[in-house]
mmCIF file of C-alpha atoms and ligand atoms in Angstrom:
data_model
loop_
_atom_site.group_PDB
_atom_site.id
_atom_site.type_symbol
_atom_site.label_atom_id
_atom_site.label_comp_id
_atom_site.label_asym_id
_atom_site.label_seq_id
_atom_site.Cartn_x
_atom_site.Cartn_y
_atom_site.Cartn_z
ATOM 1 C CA UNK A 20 -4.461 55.273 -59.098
ATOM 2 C CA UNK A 21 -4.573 53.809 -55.447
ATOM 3 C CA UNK A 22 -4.885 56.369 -52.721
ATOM 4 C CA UNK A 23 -1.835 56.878 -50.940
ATOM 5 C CA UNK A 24 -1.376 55.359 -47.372
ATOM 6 C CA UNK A 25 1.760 56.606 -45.027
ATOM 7 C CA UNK A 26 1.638 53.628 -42.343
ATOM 8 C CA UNK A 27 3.545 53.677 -39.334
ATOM 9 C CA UNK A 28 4.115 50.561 -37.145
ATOM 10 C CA UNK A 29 4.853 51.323 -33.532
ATOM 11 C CA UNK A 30 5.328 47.668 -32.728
ATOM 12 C CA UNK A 31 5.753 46.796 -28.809
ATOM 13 C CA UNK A 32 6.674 50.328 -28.789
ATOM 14 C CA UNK A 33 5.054 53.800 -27.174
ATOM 15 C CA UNK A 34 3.593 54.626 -23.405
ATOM 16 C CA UNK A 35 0.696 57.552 -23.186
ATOM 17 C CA UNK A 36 3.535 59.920 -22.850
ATOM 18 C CA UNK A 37 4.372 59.298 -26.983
ATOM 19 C CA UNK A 38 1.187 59.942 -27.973
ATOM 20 C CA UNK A 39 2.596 63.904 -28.306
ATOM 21 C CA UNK A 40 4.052 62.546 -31.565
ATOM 22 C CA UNK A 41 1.178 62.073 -32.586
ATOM 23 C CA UNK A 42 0.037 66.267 -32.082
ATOM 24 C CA UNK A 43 3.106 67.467 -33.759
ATOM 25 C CA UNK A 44 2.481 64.638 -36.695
ATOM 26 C CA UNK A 45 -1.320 66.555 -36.406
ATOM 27 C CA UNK A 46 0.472 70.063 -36.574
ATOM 28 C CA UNK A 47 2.368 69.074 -39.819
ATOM 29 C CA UNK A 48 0.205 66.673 -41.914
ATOM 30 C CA UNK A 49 -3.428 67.165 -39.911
ATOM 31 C CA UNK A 50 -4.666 67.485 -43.819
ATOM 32 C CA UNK A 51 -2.262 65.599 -45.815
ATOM 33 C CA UNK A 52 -3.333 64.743 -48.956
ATOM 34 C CA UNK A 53 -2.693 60.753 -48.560
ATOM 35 C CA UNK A 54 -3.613 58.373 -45.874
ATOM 36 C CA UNK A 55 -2.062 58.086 -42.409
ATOM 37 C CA UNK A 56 -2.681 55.633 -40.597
ATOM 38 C CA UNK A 57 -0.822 54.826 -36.972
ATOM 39 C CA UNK A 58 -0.562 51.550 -35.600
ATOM 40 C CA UNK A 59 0.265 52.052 -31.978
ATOM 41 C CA UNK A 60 0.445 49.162 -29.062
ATOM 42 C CA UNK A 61 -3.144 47.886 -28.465
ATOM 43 C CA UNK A 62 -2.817 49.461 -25.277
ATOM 44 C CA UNK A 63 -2.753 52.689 -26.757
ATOM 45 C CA UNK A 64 -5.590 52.568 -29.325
ATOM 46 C CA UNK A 65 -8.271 53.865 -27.279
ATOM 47 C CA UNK A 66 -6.151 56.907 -26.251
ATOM 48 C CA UNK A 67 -5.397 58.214 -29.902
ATOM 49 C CA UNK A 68 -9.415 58.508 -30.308
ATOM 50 C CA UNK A 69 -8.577 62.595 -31.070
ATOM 51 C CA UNK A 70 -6.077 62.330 -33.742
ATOM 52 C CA UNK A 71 -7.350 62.494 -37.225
ATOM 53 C CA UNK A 72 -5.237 60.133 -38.564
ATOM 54 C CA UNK A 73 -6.759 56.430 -39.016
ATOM 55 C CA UNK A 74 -5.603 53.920 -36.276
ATOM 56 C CA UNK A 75 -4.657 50.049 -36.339
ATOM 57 C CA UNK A 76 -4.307 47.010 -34.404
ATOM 58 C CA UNK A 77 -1.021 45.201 -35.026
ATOM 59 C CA UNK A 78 -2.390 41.889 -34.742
ATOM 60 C CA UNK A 79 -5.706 40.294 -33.899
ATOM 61 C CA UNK A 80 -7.437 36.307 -32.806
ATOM 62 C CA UNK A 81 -9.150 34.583 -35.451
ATOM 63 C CA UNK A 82 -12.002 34.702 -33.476
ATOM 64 C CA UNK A 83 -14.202 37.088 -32.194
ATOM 65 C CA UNK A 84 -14.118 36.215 -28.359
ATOM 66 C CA UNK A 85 -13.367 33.265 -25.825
ATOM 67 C CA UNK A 86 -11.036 31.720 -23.799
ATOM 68 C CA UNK A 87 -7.554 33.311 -25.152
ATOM 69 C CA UNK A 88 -5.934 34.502 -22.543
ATOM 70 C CA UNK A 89 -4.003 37.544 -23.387
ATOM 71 C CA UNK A 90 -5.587 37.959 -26.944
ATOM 72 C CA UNK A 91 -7.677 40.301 -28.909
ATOM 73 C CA UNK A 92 -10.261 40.373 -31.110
ATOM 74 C CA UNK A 93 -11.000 42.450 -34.484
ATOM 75 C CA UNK A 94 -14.134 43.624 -32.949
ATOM 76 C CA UNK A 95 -12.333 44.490 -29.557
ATOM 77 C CA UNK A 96 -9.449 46.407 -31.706
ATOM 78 C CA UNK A 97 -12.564 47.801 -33.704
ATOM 79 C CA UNK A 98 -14.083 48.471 -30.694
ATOM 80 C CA UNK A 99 -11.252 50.428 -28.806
ATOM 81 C CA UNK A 100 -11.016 53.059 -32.218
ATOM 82 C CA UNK A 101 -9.537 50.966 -34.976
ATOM 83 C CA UNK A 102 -10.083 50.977 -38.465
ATOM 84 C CA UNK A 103 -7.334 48.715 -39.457
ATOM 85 C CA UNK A 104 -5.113 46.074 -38.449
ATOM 86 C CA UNK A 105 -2.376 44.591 -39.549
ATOM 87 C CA UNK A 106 -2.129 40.811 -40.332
ATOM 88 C CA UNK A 107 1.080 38.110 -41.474
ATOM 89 C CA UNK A 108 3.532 40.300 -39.973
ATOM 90 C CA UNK A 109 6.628 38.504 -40.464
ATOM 91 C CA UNK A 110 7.877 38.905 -36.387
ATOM 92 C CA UNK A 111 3.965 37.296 -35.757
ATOM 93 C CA UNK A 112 5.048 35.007 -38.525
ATOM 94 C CA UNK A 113 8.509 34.366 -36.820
ATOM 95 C CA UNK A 114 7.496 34.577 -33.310
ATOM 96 C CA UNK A 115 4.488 33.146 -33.449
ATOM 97 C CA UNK A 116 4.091 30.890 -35.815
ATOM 98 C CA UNK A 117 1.308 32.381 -38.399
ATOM 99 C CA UNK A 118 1.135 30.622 -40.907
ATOM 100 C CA UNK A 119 -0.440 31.662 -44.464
ATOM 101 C CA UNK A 120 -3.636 29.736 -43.327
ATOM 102 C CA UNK A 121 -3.867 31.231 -39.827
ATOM 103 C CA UNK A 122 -2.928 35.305 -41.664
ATOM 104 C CA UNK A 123 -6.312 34.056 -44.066
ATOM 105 C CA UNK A 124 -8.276 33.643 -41.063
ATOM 106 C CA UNK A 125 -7.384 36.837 -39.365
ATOM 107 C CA UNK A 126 -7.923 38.637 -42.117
ATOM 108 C CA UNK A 127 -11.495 37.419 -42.514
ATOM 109 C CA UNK A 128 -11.902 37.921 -38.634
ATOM 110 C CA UNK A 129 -10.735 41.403 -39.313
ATOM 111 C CA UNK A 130 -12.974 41.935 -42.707
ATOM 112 C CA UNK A 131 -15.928 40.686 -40.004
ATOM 113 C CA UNK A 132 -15.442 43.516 -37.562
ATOM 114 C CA UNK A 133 -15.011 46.171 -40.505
ATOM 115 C CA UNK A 134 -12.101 46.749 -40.213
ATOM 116 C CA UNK A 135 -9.199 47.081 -42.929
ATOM 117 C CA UNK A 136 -6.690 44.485 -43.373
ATOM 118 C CA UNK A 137 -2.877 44.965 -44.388
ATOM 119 C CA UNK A 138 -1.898 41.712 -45.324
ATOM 120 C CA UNK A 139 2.223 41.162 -44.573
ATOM 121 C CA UNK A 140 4.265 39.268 -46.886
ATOM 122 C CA UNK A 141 8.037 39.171 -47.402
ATOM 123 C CA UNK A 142 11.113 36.971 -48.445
ATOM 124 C CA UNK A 143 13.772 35.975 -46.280
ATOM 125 C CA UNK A 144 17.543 36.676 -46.815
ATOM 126 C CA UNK A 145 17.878 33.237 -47.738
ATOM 127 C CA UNK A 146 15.148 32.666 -49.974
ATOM 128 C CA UNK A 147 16.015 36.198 -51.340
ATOM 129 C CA UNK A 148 19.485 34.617 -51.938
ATOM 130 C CA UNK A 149 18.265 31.446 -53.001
ATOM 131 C CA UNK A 150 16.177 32.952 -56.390
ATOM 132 C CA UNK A 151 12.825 32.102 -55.020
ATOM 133 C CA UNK A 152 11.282 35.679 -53.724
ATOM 134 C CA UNK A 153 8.720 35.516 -56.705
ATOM 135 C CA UNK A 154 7.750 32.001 -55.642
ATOM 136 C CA UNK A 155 7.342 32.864 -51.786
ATOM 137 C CA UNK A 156 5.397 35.958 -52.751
ATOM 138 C CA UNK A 157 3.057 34.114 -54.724
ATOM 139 C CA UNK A 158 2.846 31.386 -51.959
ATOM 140 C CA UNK A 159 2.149 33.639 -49.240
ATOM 141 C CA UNK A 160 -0.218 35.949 -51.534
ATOM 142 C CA UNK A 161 -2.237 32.750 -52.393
ATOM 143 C CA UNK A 162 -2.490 31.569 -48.834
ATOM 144 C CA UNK A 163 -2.753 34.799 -47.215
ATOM 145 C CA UNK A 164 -5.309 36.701 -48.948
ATOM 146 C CA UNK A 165 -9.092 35.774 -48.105
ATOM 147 C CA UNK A 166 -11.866 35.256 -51.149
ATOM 148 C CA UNK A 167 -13.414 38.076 -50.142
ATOM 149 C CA UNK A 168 -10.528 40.715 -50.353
ATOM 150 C CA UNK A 169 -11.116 43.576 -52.226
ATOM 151 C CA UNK A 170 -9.662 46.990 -52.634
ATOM 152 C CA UNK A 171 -11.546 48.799 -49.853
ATOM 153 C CA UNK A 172 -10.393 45.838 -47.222
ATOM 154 C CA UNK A 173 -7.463 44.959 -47.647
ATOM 155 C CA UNK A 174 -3.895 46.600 -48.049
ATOM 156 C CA UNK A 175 -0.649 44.391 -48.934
ATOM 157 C CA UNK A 176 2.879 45.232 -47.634
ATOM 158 C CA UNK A 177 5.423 43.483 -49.273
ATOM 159 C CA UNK A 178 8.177 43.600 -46.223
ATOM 160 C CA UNK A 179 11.380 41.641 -47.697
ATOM 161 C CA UNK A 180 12.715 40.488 -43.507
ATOM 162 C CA UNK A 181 16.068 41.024 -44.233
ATOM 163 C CA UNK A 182 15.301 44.787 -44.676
ATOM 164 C CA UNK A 183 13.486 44.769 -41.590
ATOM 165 C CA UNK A 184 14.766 47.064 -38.878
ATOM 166 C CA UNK A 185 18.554 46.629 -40.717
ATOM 167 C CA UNK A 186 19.024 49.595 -42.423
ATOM 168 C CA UNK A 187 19.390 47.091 -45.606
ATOM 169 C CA UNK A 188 16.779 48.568 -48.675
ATOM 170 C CA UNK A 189 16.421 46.427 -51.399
ATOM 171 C CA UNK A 190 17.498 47.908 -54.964
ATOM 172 C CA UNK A 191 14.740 50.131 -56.674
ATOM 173 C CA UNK A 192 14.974 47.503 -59.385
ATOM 174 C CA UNK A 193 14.243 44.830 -56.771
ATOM 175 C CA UNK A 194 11.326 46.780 -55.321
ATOM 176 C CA UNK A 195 9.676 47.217 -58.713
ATOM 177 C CA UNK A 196 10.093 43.704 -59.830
ATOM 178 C CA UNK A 197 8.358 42.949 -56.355
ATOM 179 C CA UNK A 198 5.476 44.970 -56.452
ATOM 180 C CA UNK A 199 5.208 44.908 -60.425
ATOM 181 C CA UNK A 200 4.573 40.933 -59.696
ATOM 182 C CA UNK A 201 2.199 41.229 -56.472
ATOM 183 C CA UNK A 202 0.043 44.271 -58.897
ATOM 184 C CA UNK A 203 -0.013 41.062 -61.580
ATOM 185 C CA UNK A 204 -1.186 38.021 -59.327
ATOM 186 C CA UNK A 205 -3.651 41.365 -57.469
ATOM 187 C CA UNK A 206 -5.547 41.644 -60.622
ATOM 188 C CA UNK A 207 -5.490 38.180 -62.058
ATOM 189 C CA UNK A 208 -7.614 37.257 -58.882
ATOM 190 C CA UNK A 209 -9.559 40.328 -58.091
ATOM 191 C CA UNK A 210 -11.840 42.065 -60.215
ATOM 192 C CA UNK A 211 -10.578 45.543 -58.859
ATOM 193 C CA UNK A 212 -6.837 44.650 -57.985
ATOM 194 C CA UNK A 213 -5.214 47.634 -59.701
ATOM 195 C CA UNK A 214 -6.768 49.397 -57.369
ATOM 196 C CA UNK A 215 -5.517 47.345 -54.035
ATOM 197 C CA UNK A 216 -2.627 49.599 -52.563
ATOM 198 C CA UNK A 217 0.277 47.468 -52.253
ATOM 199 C CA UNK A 218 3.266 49.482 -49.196
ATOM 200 C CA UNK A 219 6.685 48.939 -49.341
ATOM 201 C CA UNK A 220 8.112 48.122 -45.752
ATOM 202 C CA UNK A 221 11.570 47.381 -44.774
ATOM 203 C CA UNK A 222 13.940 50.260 -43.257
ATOM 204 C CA UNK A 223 12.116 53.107 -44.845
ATOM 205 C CA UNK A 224 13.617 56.475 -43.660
ATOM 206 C CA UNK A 225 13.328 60.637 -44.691
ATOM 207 C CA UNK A 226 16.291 59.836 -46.590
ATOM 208 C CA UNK A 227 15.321 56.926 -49.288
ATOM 209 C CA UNK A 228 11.266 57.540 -49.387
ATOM 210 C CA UNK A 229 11.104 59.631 -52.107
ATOM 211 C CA UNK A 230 13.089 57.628 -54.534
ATOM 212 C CA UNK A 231 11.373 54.395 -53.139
ATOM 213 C CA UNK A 232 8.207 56.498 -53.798
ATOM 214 C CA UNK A 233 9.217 56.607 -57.676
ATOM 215 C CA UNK A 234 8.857 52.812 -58.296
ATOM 216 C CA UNK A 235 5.715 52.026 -60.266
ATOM 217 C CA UNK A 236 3.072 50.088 -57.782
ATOM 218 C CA UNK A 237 4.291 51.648 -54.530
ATOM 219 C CA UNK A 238 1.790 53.011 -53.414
ATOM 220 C CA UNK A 239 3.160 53.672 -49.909
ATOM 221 C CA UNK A 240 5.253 52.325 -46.731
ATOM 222 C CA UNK A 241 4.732 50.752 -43.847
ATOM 223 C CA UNK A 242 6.768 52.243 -41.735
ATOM 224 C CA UNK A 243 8.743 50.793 -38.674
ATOM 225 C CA UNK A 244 11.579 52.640 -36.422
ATOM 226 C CA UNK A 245 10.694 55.812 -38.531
ATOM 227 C CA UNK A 246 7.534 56.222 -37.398
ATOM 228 C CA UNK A 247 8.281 56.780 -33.533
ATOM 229 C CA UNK A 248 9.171 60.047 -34.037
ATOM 230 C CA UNK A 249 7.247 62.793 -35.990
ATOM 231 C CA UNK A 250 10.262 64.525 -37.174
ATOM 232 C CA UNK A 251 11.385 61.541 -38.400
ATOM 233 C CA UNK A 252 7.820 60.443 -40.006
ATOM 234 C CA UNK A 253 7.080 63.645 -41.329
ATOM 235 C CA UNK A 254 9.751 63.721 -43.794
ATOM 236 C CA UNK A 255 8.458 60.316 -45.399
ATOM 237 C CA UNK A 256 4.604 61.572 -45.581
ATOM 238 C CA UNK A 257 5.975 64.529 -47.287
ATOM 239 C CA UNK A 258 8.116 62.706 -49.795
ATOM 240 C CA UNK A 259 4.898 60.534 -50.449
ATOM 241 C CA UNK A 260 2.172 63.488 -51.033
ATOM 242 C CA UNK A 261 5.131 64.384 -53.677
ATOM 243 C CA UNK A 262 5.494 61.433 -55.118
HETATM 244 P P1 LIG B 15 11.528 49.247 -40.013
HETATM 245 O O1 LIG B 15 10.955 50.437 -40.747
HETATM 246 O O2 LIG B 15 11.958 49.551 -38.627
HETATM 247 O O3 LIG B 15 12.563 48.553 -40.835
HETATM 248 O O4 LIG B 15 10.308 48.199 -39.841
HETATM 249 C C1 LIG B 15 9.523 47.883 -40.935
HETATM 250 C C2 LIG B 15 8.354 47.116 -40.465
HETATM 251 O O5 LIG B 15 8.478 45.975 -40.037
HETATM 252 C C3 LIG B 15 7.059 47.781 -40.484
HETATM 253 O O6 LIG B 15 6.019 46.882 -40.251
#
């Protein structure tokens, strides 16, 4: 079984004075018995150098230094504490542009600077509606997902957008047909993709974790709006060391 990884995704979100979530998350979980990781502002990184839980970038260049003004590097977010970043987020995606192509590179700029990859993938309402999830997960998990991937490097978050900050969840059936899928195509290509953890994403709270944590292949969330807070984090960590 995949270890067990309790993301949370602070996105532009969190000033020094925040970090105290981060001590009572310490107080509660400081020996959990799954991964926590904490993806804070970039800005931020550097500060949460005391907190046992691992620490990620949100985003990183494709390449390891030059003229990019206002960008950063795996080896800088490596540099400043991390362990992991995420890649293919799908507001980079939408507000930037990534494509599958430029979330590849990344990812190998990220595997480069040692650092732990959690690739992003996710339908849209629209191709959700349309009947062609399966297809855009396989697109994006073909184009996304480096050669060199393997369980110890990289992380995949299925993240369905329209469950994205919305309070929307998708059906436990829909989740497990997801994930069931994305654990198929994981091993087909890799020689030790039933171990890759694969993290649901998409309005995870206290409230629905545990069931969401009952679906075969989750092995974990990535965490959004619920992660600001520790008393609301805490109850999803919990639900997943019981799961
Ligand atoms: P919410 O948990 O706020 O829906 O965000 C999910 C997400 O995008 C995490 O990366």
């Amino acid at each position: 079984m995949p270890r067990k990884l309790a993301a949370g995704n602070w996105k532009m979100n969190g000033l020094r004075a925040n970090l105290a979530e981060l001590e009572t998350l310490e107080a509660r979980h400081g020996d959990a018995g799954v991964d926590i990781l904490i993806c804070p502002p970039a800005t931020l990184i550097s500060a949460c150098e005391d907190t046992p839980f691992d620490i990620g970038g949100q985003d990183c260049h494709v390449s390891e230094s030059g003229a990019h003004t206002g960008d950063i590097s795996a080896e800088m977010l490596a540099d400043a504490g991390a362990s992991y970043v995420l890649t293919g987020h799908s507001e980079r995606r939408a507000d930037h542009g990534e494509t599958d192509a430029m979330v590849a590179t990344k990812t190998q700029a990220a595997y480069d600077a040692g650092l732990i990859a959690v690739i992003c993938i996710g339908e849209t309402l629209a191709e959700r509606e349309g009947g062609t999830t399966l297809t855009v997960i396989d697109t994006q998990l073909n184009g996304s997902i480096p050669e060199a991937a393997n369980a110890e490097n990289t992380v995949i978050a299925y993240e369905p957008v329209w469950a994205i900050g919305t309070g929307k969840v998708p059906t436990l059936e829909q989740i497990g047909e997801v994930h069931a899928h994305i654990r198929d195509r994981l091993t087909n290509r890799f020689s030790d993709g039933s171990e890759m953890r694969i993290l649901y994403g998409g309005s995870v709270k206290g409230s629905n974790a545990a069931e969401i944590f009952s679906v075969a292949h989750v092995d974990g969330a990535l965490v959004g709006g619920a992660s600001l807070k520790a008393d609301d984090f805490s109850p999803i960590i919990t639900a997943l060391e019981n799961s």
